[in-house]
PDB file of C-alpha atoms in Angstrom:
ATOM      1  CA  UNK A   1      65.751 147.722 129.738  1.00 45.00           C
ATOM      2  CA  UNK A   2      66.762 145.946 132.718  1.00 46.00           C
ATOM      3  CA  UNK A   3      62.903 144.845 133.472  1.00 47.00           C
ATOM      4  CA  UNK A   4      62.746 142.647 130.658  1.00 43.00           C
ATOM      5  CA  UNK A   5      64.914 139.994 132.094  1.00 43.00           C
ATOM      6  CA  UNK A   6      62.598 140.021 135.187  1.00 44.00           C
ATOM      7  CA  UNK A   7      59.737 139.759 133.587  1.00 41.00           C
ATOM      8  CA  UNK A   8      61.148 136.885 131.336  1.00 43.00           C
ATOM      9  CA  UNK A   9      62.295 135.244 134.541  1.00 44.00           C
ATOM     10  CA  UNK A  10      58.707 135.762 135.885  1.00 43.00           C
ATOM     11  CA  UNK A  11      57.059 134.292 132.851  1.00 45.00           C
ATOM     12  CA  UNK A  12      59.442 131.128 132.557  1.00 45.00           C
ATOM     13  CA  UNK A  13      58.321 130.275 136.501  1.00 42.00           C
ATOM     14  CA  UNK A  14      54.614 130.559 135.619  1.00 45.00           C
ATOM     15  CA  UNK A  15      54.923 128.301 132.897  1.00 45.00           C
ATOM     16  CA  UNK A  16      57.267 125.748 134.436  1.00 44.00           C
ATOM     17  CA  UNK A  17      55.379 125.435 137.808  1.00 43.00           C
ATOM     18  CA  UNK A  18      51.867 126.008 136.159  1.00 46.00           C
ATOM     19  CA  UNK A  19      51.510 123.794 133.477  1.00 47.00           C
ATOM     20  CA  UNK A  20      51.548 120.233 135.282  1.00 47.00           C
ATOM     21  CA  UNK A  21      49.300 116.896 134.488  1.00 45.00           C
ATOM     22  CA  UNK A  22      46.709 117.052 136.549  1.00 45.00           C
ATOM     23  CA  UNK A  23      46.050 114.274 139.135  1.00 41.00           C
ATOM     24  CA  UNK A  24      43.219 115.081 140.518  1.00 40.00           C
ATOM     25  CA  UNK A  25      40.116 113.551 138.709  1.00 42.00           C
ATOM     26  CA  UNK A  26      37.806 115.123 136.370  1.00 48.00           C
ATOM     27  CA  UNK A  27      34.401 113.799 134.939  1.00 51.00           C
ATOM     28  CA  UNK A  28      34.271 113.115 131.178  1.00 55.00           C
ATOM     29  CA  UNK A  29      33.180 115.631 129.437  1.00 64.00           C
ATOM     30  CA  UNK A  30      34.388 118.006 132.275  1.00 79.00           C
ATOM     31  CA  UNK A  31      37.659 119.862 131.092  1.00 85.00           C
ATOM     32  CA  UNK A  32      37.173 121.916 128.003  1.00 92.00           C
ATOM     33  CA  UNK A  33      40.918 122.100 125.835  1.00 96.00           C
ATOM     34  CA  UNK A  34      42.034 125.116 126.557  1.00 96.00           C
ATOM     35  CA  UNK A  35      44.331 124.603 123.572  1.00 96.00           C
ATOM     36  CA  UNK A  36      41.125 124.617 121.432  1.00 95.00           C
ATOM     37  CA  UNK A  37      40.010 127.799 122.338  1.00 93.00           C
ATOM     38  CA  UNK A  38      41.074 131.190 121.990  1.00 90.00           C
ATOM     39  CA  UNK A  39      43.031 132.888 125.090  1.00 90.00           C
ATOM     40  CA  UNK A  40      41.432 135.780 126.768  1.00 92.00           C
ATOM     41  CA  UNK A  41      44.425 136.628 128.147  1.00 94.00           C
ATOM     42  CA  UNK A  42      47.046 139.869 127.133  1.00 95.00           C
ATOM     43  CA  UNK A  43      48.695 138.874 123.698  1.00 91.00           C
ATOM     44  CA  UNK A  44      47.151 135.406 123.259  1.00 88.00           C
ATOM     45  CA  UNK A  45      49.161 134.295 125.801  1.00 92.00           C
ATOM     46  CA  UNK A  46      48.248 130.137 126.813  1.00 93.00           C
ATOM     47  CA  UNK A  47      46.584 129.922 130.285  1.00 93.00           C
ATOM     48  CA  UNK A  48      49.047 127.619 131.287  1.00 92.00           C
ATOM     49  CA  UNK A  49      47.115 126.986 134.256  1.00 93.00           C
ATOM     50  CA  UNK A  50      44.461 125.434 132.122  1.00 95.00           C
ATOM     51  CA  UNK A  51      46.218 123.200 130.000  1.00 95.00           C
ATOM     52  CA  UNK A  52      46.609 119.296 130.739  1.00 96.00           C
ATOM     53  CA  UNK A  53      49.166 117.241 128.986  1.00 96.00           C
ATOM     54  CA  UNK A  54      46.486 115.291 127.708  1.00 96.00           C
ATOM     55  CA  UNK A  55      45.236 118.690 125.441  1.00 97.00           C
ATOM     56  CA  UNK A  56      48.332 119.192 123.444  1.00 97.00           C
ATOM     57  CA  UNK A  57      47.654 115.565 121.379  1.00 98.00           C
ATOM     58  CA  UNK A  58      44.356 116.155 119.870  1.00 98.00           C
ATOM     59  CA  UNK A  59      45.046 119.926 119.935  1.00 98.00           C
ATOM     60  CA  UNK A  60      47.932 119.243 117.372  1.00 98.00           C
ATOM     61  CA  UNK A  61      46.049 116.487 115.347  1.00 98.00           C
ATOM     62  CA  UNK A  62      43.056 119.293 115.487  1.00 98.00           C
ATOM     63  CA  UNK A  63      45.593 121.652 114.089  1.00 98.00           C
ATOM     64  CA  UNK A  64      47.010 120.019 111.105  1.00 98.00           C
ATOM     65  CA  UNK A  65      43.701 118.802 110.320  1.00 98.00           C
ATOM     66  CA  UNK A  66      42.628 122.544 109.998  1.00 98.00           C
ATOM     67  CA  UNK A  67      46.056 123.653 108.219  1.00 98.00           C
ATOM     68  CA  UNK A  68      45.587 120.682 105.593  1.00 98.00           C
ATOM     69  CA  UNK A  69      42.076 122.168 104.613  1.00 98.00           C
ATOM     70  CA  UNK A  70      43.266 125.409 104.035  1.00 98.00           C
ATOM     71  CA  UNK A  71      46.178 124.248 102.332  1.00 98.00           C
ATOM     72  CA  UNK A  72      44.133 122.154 100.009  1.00 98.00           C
ATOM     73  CA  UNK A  73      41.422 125.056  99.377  1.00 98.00           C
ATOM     74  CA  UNK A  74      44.318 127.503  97.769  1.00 98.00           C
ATOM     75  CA  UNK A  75      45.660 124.631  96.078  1.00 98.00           C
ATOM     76  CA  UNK A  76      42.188 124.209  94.385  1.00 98.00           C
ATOM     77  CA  UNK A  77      41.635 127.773  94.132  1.00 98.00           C
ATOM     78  CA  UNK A  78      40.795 128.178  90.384  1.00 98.00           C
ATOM     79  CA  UNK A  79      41.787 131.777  90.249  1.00 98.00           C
ATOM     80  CA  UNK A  80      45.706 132.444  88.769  1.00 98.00           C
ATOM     81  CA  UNK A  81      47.663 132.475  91.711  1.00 98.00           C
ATOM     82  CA  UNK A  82      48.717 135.936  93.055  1.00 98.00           C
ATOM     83  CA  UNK A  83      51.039 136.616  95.926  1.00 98.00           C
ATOM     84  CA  UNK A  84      47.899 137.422  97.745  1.00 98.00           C
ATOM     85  CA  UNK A  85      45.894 134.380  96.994  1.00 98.00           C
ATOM     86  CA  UNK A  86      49.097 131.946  97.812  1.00 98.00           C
ATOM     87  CA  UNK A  87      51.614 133.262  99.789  1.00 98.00           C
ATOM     88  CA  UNK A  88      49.698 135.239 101.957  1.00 98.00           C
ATOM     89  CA  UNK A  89      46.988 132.848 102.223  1.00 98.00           C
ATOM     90  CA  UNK A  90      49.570 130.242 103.169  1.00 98.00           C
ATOM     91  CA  UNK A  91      51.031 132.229 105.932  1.00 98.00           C
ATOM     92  CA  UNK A  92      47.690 133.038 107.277  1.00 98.00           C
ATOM     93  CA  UNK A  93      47.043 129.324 107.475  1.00 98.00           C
ATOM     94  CA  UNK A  94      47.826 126.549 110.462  1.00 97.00           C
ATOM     95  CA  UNK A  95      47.050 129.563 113.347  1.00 96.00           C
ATOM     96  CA  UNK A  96      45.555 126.548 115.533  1.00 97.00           C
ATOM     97  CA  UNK A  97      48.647 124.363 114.580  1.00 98.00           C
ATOM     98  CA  UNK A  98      50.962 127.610 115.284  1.00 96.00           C
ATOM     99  CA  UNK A  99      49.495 128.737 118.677  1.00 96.00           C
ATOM    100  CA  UNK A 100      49.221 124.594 120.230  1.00 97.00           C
ATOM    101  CA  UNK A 101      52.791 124.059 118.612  1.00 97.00           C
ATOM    102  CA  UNK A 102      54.386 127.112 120.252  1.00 96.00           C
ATOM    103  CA  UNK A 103      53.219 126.404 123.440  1.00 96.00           C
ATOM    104  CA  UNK A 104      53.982 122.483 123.049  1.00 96.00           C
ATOM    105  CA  UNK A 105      57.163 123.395 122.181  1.00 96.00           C
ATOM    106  CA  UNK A 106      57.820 125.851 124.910  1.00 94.00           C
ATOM    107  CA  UNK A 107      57.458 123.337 127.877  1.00 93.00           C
ATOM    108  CA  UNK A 108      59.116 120.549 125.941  1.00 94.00           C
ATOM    109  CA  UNK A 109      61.989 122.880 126.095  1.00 93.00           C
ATOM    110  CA  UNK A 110      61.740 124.767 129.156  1.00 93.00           C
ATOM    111  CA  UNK A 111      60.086 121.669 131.620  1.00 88.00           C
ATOM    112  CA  UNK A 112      59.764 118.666 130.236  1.00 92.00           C
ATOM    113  CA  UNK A 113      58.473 115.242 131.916  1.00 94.00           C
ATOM    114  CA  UNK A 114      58.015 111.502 130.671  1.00 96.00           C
ATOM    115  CA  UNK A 115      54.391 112.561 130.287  1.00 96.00           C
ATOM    116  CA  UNK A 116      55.169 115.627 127.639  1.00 96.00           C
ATOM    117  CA  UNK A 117      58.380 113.050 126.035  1.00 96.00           C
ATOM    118  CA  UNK A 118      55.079 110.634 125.147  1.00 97.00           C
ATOM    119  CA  UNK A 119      53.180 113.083 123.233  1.00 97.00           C
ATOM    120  CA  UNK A 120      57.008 114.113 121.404  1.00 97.00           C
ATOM    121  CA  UNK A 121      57.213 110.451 120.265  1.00 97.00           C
ATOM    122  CA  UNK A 122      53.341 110.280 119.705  1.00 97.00           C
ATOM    123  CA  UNK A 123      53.082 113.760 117.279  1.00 98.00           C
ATOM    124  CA  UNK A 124      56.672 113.915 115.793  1.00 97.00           C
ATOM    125  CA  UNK A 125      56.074 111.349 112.805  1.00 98.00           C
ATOM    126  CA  UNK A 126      52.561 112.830 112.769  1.00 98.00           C
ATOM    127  CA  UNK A 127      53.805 116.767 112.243  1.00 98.00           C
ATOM    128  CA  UNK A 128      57.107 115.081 110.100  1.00 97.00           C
ATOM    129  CA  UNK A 129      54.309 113.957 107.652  1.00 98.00           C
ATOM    130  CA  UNK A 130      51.942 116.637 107.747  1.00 98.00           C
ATOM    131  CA  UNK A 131      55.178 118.865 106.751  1.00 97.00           C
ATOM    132  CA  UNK A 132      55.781 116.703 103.809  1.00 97.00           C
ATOM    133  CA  UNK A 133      51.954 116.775 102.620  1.00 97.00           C
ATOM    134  CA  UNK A 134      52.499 120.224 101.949  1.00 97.00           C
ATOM    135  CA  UNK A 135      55.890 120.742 100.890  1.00 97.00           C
ATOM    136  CA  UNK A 136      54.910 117.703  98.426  1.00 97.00           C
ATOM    137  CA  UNK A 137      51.100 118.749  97.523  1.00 97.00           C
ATOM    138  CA  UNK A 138      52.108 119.406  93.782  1.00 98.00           C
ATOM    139  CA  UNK A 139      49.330 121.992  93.143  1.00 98.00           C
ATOM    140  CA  UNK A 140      50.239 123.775  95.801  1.00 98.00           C
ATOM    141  CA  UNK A 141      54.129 124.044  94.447  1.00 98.00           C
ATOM    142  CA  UNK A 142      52.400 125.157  91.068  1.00 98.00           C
ATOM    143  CA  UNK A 143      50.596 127.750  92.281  1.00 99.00           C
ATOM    144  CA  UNK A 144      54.374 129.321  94.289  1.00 99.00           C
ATOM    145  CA  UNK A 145      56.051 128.643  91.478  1.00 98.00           C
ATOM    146  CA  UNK A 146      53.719 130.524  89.211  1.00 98.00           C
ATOM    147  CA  UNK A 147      54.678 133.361  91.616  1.00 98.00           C
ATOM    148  CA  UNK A 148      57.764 133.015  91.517  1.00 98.00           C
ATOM    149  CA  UNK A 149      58.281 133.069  88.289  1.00 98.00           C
ATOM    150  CA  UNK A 150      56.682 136.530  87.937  1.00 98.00           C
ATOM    151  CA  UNK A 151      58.075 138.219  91.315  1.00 97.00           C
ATOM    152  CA  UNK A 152      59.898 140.495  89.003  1.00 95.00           C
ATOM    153  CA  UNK A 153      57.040 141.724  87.542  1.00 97.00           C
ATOM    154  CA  UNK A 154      55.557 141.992  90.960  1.00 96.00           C
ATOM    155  CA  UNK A 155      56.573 145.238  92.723  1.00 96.00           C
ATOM    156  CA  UNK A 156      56.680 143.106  96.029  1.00 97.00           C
ATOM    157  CA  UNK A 157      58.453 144.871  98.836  1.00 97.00           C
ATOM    158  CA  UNK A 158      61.931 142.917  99.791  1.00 97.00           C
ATOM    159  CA  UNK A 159      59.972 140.823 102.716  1.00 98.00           C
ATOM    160  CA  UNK A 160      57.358 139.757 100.139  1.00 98.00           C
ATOM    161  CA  UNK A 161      59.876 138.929  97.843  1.00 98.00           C
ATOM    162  CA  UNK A 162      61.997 137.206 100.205  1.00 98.00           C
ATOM    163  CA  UNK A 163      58.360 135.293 101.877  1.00 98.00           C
ATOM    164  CA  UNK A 164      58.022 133.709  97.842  1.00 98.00           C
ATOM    165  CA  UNK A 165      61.803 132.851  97.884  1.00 98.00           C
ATOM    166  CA  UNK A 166      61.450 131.355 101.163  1.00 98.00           C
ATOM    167  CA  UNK A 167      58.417 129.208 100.274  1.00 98.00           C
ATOM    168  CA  UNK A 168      59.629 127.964  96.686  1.00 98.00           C
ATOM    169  CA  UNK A 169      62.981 127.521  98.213  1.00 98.00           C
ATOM    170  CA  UNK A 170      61.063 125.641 100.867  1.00 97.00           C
ATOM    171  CA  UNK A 171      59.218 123.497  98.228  1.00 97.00           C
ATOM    172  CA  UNK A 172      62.298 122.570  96.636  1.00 97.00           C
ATOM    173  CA  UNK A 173      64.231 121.206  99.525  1.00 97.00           C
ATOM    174  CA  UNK A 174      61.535 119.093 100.195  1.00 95.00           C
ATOM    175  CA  UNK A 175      61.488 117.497  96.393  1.00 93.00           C
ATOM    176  CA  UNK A 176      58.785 119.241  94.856  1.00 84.00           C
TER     177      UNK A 176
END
């Protein structure tokens, strides 16, 4: 019990003293995104070591580009919407946006320079919008609300019941 707040200490001084802009000069073309590509390390875990400030930008826009295509593919799926076919499908979506976010947010939080502060200001109306494209994407909202209409009917197990709440709950704050 008492190793996890070592090991949390541990992790929070890798990140904060690995994770810097690099000066040093690359060739175009030269640095891969490590935000782009799946980790090979334990858990997923960022190579923070790997990761320029530069990367987190068009890792984001990368992101929400991805979640927005999924998101419009089960709004335009013609089957009747199912908990499996919407709900589920929606949480599996945005994994790119999820992982890039995450780790955004983590040094924003935990080590933050002017550098990081310019992608905040850069992304924030970006993400704010991307938000409201799906909270406002009316097929989308049709095909939750279907489900929630029927989660009675349903059998769902109280997280599944509580994941449709959330999400028409979710659409409905936002004005759908």
């Amino acid at each position: 019990m008492k190793r996890f707040p070592i090991l949390f200490s541990i992790a929070m001084a890798s990140i904060i003293t690995s994770c810097n802009n690099k000066s040093g000069s690359t060739a175009a073309g030269d640095h891969v995104n490590p935000l782009l590509q799946a980790s090979i390390l334990p858990y997923q875990a960022p190579q923070f070591d790997k990761i320029q400030t530069a990367d987190f930008e068009p890792a984001l826009l990368q992101g929400m580009k991805e979640q927005k295509d999924e998101m419009q593919k089960i709004a335009d799926n013609p089957d009747a919407p199912t908990f499996e076919n919407t709900l589920i499908a929606m949480e599996k979506s945005g994994q790119l946006l999820t992982r890039v976010a995450l780790t955004f947010n983590v040094l924003t939080g935990a080590n933050t320079n002017e550098a990081l502060q310019k992608v905040q200001e850069s992304v924030a109306p970006k993400l704010a919008a991307h938000q409201d494209a799906i909270y406002l994407n009316d097929k989308l909202f049709k095909r939750v609300d279907a489900v929630f209409q029927q989660r009675a009917s349903l059998n769902l197990d109280p997280e599944s019941l509580r994941l449709v709440e959330y999400y028409h709950q979710q659409f409905e704050l936002a004005g759908a």
